[in-house]
Short mmCIF file of C-alpha atoms in Angstrom, two decimals:
data_model
loop_
_atom_site.label_atom_id
_atom_site.label_comp_id
_atom_site.label_asym_id
_atom_site.label_seq_id
_atom_site.Cartn_x
_atom_site.Cartn_y
_atom_site.Cartn_z
CA ASP L 120 109.16 81.42 92.95
CA ALA L 121 106.62 79.62 95.16
CA ARG L 122 106.24 75.84 94.45
CA VAL L 123 104.75 72.84 95.98
CA THR L 124 107.57 70.43 97.25
CA GLN L 125 107.31 66.72 97.75
CA THR L 126 109.56 64.23 99.58
CA PRO L 127 110.89 61.84 98.89
CA ARG L 128 111.08 62.12 94.96
CA HIS L 129 111.72 58.37 94.91
CA LYS L 130 110.93 55.46 97.03
CA VAL L 131 111.59 51.81 96.60
CA THR L 132 110.20 49.50 99.42
CA GLU L 133 109.30 45.89 100.00
CA MET L 134 105.76 44.77 100.10
CA GLY L 135 104.15 45.12 103.65
CA GLN L 136 106.36 48.11 104.57
CA GLU L 137 105.07 51.51 105.63
CA VAL L 138 105.49 54.43 103.20
CA THR L 139 104.99 58.03 104.09
CA MET L 140 105.05 60.90 101.63
CA ARG L 141 105.21 64.44 102.60
CA CYS L 142 103.97 67.47 100.76
CA GLN L 143 104.56 71.21 101.59
CA PRO L 144 101.97 73.29 99.92
CA ILE L 145 102.45 76.77 98.63
CA LEU L 146 102.47 79.35 101.60
CA GLY L 147 99.01 80.93 101.76
CA HIS L 148 97.05 78.02 99.77
CA ASN L 149 94.29 76.52 101.86
CA THR L 150 93.41 73.41 99.68
CA VAL L 151 95.56 70.53 99.24
CA PHE L 152 95.06 67.50 96.76
CA TRP L 153 96.66 64.20 96.71
CA TYR L 154 96.58 62.39 93.27
CA ARG L 155 97.99 58.97 92.02
CA GLN L 156 99.05 58.55 88.31
CA THR L 157 99.42 55.32 86.69
CA MET L 158 99.60 54.35 83.10
CA MET L 159 96.59 52.14 83.45
CA GLN L 160 94.32 54.52 85.41
CA GLY L 161 95.60 57.89 84.63
CA LEU L 162 95.51 60.64 87.26
CA GLU L 163 93.29 59.75 90.20
CA LEU L 164 92.19 61.99 93.01
CA LEU L 165 92.72 60.21 96.46
CA ALA L 166 91.82 63.04 98.87
CA TYR L 167 91.74 66.61 99.60
CA PHE L 168 91.68 69.05 102.25
CA ARG L 169 90.52 72.44 102.88
CA ASN L 170 92.00 74.59 105.80
CA ARG L 171 93.52 71.29 106.92
CA ALA L 172 90.28 69.52 107.29
CA PRO L 173 89.67 66.41 105.13
CA LEU L 174 86.82 67.00 102.83
CA ASP L 175 86.83 63.88 100.69
CA ASP L 176 89.01 60.75 100.78
CA SER L 177 86.65 58.52 98.84
CA GLY L 178 89.28 57.83 96.27
CA MET L 179 91.65 56.10 98.71
CA PRO L 180 91.68 52.54 99.92
CA LYS L 181 90.64 53.01 103.41
CA ASP L 182 92.19 50.00 104.82
CA ARG L 183 95.74 50.98 103.97
CA PHE L 184 95.92 54.52 103.06
CA SER L 185 95.66 57.62 105.21
CA ALA L 186 96.17 61.26 104.62
CA GLU L 187 96.62 64.08 107.22
CA MET L 188 97.57 67.66 107.51
CA PRO L 189 99.36 68.14 110.88
CA ASP L 190 99.64 71.80 110.08
CA ALA L 191 99.25 74.17 107.29
CA THR L 192 102.58 73.61 105.91
CA LEU L 193 102.67 69.87 105.79
CA ALA L 194 100.39 67.25 104.38
CA THR L 195 101.16 63.61 104.59
CA LEU L 196 100.01 60.45 102.75
CA LYS L 197 100.85 57.09 104.34
CA ILE L 198 100.30 53.43 102.99
CA GLN L 199 100.55 50.80 105.66
CA PRO L 200 100.93 48.04 104.55
CA SER L 201 102.16 48.77 101.00
CA GLU L 202 101.41 46.40 98.19
CA PRO L 203 102.97 46.13 94.59
CA ARG L 204 99.78 47.58 93.15
CA ASP L 205 100.48 50.78 95.05
CA SER L 206 103.52 51.39 92.68
CA ALA L 207 102.65 54.82 91.02
CA VAL L 208 103.66 58.50 90.93
CA TYR L 209 101.88 60.31 93.76
CA PHE L 210 101.19 64.07 93.34
CA CYS L 211 100.33 66.60 95.88
CA ALA L 212 98.76 69.92 94.61
CA SER L 213 97.61 73.03 96.40
CA GLY L 214 95.37 75.85 95.63
CA LEU L 215 94.10 79.13 96.96
CA GLY L 216 90.56 78.16 97.45
CA GLY L 217 87.95 80.83 97.70
CA GLY L 218 86.44 80.16 94.36
CA SER L 219 89.79 79.59 92.53
CA TYR L 220 90.04 76.31 91.06
CA GLU L 221 93.71 76.39 89.98
CA GLN L 222 95.89 73.76 91.44
CA TYR L 223 99.68 73.82 91.46
CA PHE L 224 101.26 70.47 91.38
CA GLY L 225 104.40 69.24 93.10
CA PRO L 226 107.01 67.14 91.25
CA GLY L 227 105.67 63.97 92.61
CA THR L 228 106.97 60.99 94.47
CA ARG L 229 107.67 57.84 92.39
CA LEU L 230 106.85 54.81 94.50
CA THR L 231 107.82 51.24 93.64
CA VAL L 232 106.72 48.40 95.88
CA THR L 233 108.59 45.14 95.16
CA ALA B 28 78.41 65.37 86.95
CA GLN B 29 81.16 67.09 85.12
CA SER B 30 83.39 65.20 82.78
CA VAL B 31 86.04 65.60 80.21
CA THR B 32 86.87 63.76 76.98
CA GLN B 33 90.12 64.18 75.27
CA LEU B 34 89.89 62.89 71.79
CA GLY B 35 93.18 61.03 70.90
CA SER B 36 95.45 59.49 73.44
CA HIS B 37 98.42 60.35 71.11
CA VAL B 38 98.96 63.05 68.51
CA SER B 39 102.09 63.38 66.47
CA VAL B 40 102.85 66.48 64.44
CA SER B 41 105.89 67.69 62.57
CA GLU B 42 108.07 70.58 63.87
CA GLY B 43 106.61 73.79 62.61
CA ALA B 44 103.08 72.39 62.13
CA LEU B 45 99.99 73.27 63.78
CA VAL B 46 99.14 71.62 67.04
CA LEU B 47 95.51 70.93 67.80
CA LEU B 48 94.55 68.89 70.93
CA ARG B 49 90.87 68.31 71.31
CA CYS B 50 88.87 68.50 74.56
CA ASN B 51 85.09 68.17 74.98
CA TYR B 52 83.52 68.61 78.44
CA SER B 53 80.17 68.06 80.09
CA SER B 54 78.95 70.43 82.69
CA SER B 55 75.51 71.19 84.09
CA VAL B 56 76.78 74.78 84.98
CA PRO B 57 79.04 77.23 83.41
CA PRO B 58 82.30 75.57 83.71
CA TYR B 59 85.97 76.69 84.43
CA LEU B 60 88.23 74.92 82.13
CA PHE B 61 91.86 74.38 82.37
CA TRP B 62 94.74 72.83 80.23
CA TYR B 63 97.71 71.47 82.02
CA VAL B 64 101.04 70.26 80.51
CA GLN B 65 103.18 67.47 82.02
CA TYR B 66 106.77 66.94 80.89
CA PRO B 67 108.61 63.68 81.44
CA ASN B 68 109.27 63.10 85.13
CA GLN B 69 107.49 66.29 86.26
CA GLY B 70 104.24 67.44 87.87
CA LEU B 71 101.54 69.14 85.94
CA GLN B 72 101.89 72.63 84.89
CA LEU B 73 99.03 75.05 84.31
CA LEU B 74 99.09 76.15 80.60
CA LEU B 75 96.10 78.33 80.63
CA LYS B 76 92.56 78.65 81.99
CA TYR B 77 89.07 79.71 81.09
CA THR B 78 86.86 81.45 83.87
CA SER B 79 83.99 83.01 82.04
CA ALA B 80 86.02 86.02 80.68
CA ALA B 81 87.24 86.03 77.05
CA THR B 82 86.41 82.83 75.18
CA LEU B 83 89.82 82.87 73.44
CA VAL B 84 92.44 82.34 76.07
CA LYS B 85 96.17 82.73 75.69
CA GLY B 86 98.58 80.63 77.66
CA ILE B 87 102.29 80.23 78.10
CA ASN B 88 104.50 78.85 75.44
CA GLY B 89 102.42 80.24 72.57
CA PHE B 90 99.33 78.02 73.27
CA GLU B 91 95.83 79.21 73.12
CA ALA B 92 92.42 77.63 73.63
CA GLU B 93 88.93 78.76 72.65
CA PHE B 94 85.76 78.03 74.62
CA LYS B 95 82.90 77.12 72.53
CA LYS B 96 79.78 76.73 74.48
CA SER B 97 77.66 75.55 71.49
CA GLU B 98 80.14 72.73 70.92
CA THR B 99 81.05 72.11 74.58
CA SER B 100 84.60 72.31 73.39
CA PHE B 101 87.84 73.72 74.75
CA HIS B 102 90.45 72.70 72.11
CA LEU B 103 94.18 73.60 72.61
CA THR B 104 96.20 75.05 69.62
CA LYS B 105 99.53 76.27 68.86
CA PRO B 106 100.35 77.64 65.35
CA SER B 107 103.84 76.16 65.15
CA ALA B 108 104.99 73.22 67.09
CA HIS B 109 108.42 73.03 68.72
CA MET B 110 110.36 70.02 69.72
CA SER B 111 110.17 71.31 73.25
CA ASP B 112 106.42 70.82 73.10
CA ALA B 113 106.67 67.21 73.38
CA ALA B 114 104.69 66.30 76.59
CA GLU B 115 101.47 64.97 77.92
CA TYR B 116 98.48 67.45 77.91
CA PHE B 117 95.56 67.30 80.28
CA CYS B 118 92.26 69.17 79.96
CA ALA B 119 90.22 69.68 83.13
CA VAL B 120 86.88 70.99 84.01
CA SER B 121 85.68 72.49 87.43
CA GLU B 122 83.52 70.12 89.50
CA ASN B 123 81.10 72.76 90.69
CA GLN B 124 79.80 71.21 93.79
CA GLY B 125 81.33 73.48 96.21
CA ALA B 126 84.38 71.47 96.47
CA GLN B 127 86.75 73.27 94.13
CA LYS B 128 87.87 69.87 92.75
CA LEU B 129 88.98 69.48 89.02
CA VAL B 130 87.98 66.54 86.78
CA PHE B 131 90.81 65.60 84.50
CA GLY B 132 90.73 63.96 81.06
CA GLN B 133 92.84 61.04 80.22
CA GLY B 134 95.59 63.08 78.66
CA THR B 135 96.90 63.36 75.26
CA ARG B 136 100.61 62.66 74.43
CA LEU B 137 102.00 64.95 72.02
CA THR B 138 104.99 63.88 69.87
CA ILE B 139 106.92 66.37 67.64
CA ASN B 140 108.69 64.73 64.52
CA PRO B 141 111.64 66.76 63.30
#
């Protein structure tokens, strides 16, 4: 049963610290999406990749967030320095691309910045 | 630009009653439409999708949705609610600008009363 995996599932950190979240997309999927979910804002698209190339990161605060795909099996989202307002659940999703819009979501990383 | 409106942020029904969750979309091109479900502390899971084939789409867990172009709607229904249906439901429309992104609604929280 192919699934998107995310690590860590939970992260508590202090303001100013660097946070790295990792995602392993489903094997064979060539699109990867990063979302942030909060009670106030709902589900927000932060960035997405196709064939490891970043296509759009306009949803990310550029000064502190960065997203990369070092290889086809790993996507990372980094926050440096973290702030309390970054507290949220971060989801990674992957898709087949090639005209398919279906996205398959990971279980999320719940980030708390104190 | 494509958009989705989910009418009612909270819906409450009795166990065994009809479930109706409303979704209206805006799209300048024939859309692909999706319903996702999110159980507590989990990622989003695809319930069903419309991709321009049959207008009545059946999904998992007894849910179905009907695409009505004249009403720009894609409401989700289930004839008889079960306690396990309690979750948040998201409607999404394809953003057809070559990017294969989805635009999500704000979500509807479904509560089932015993």
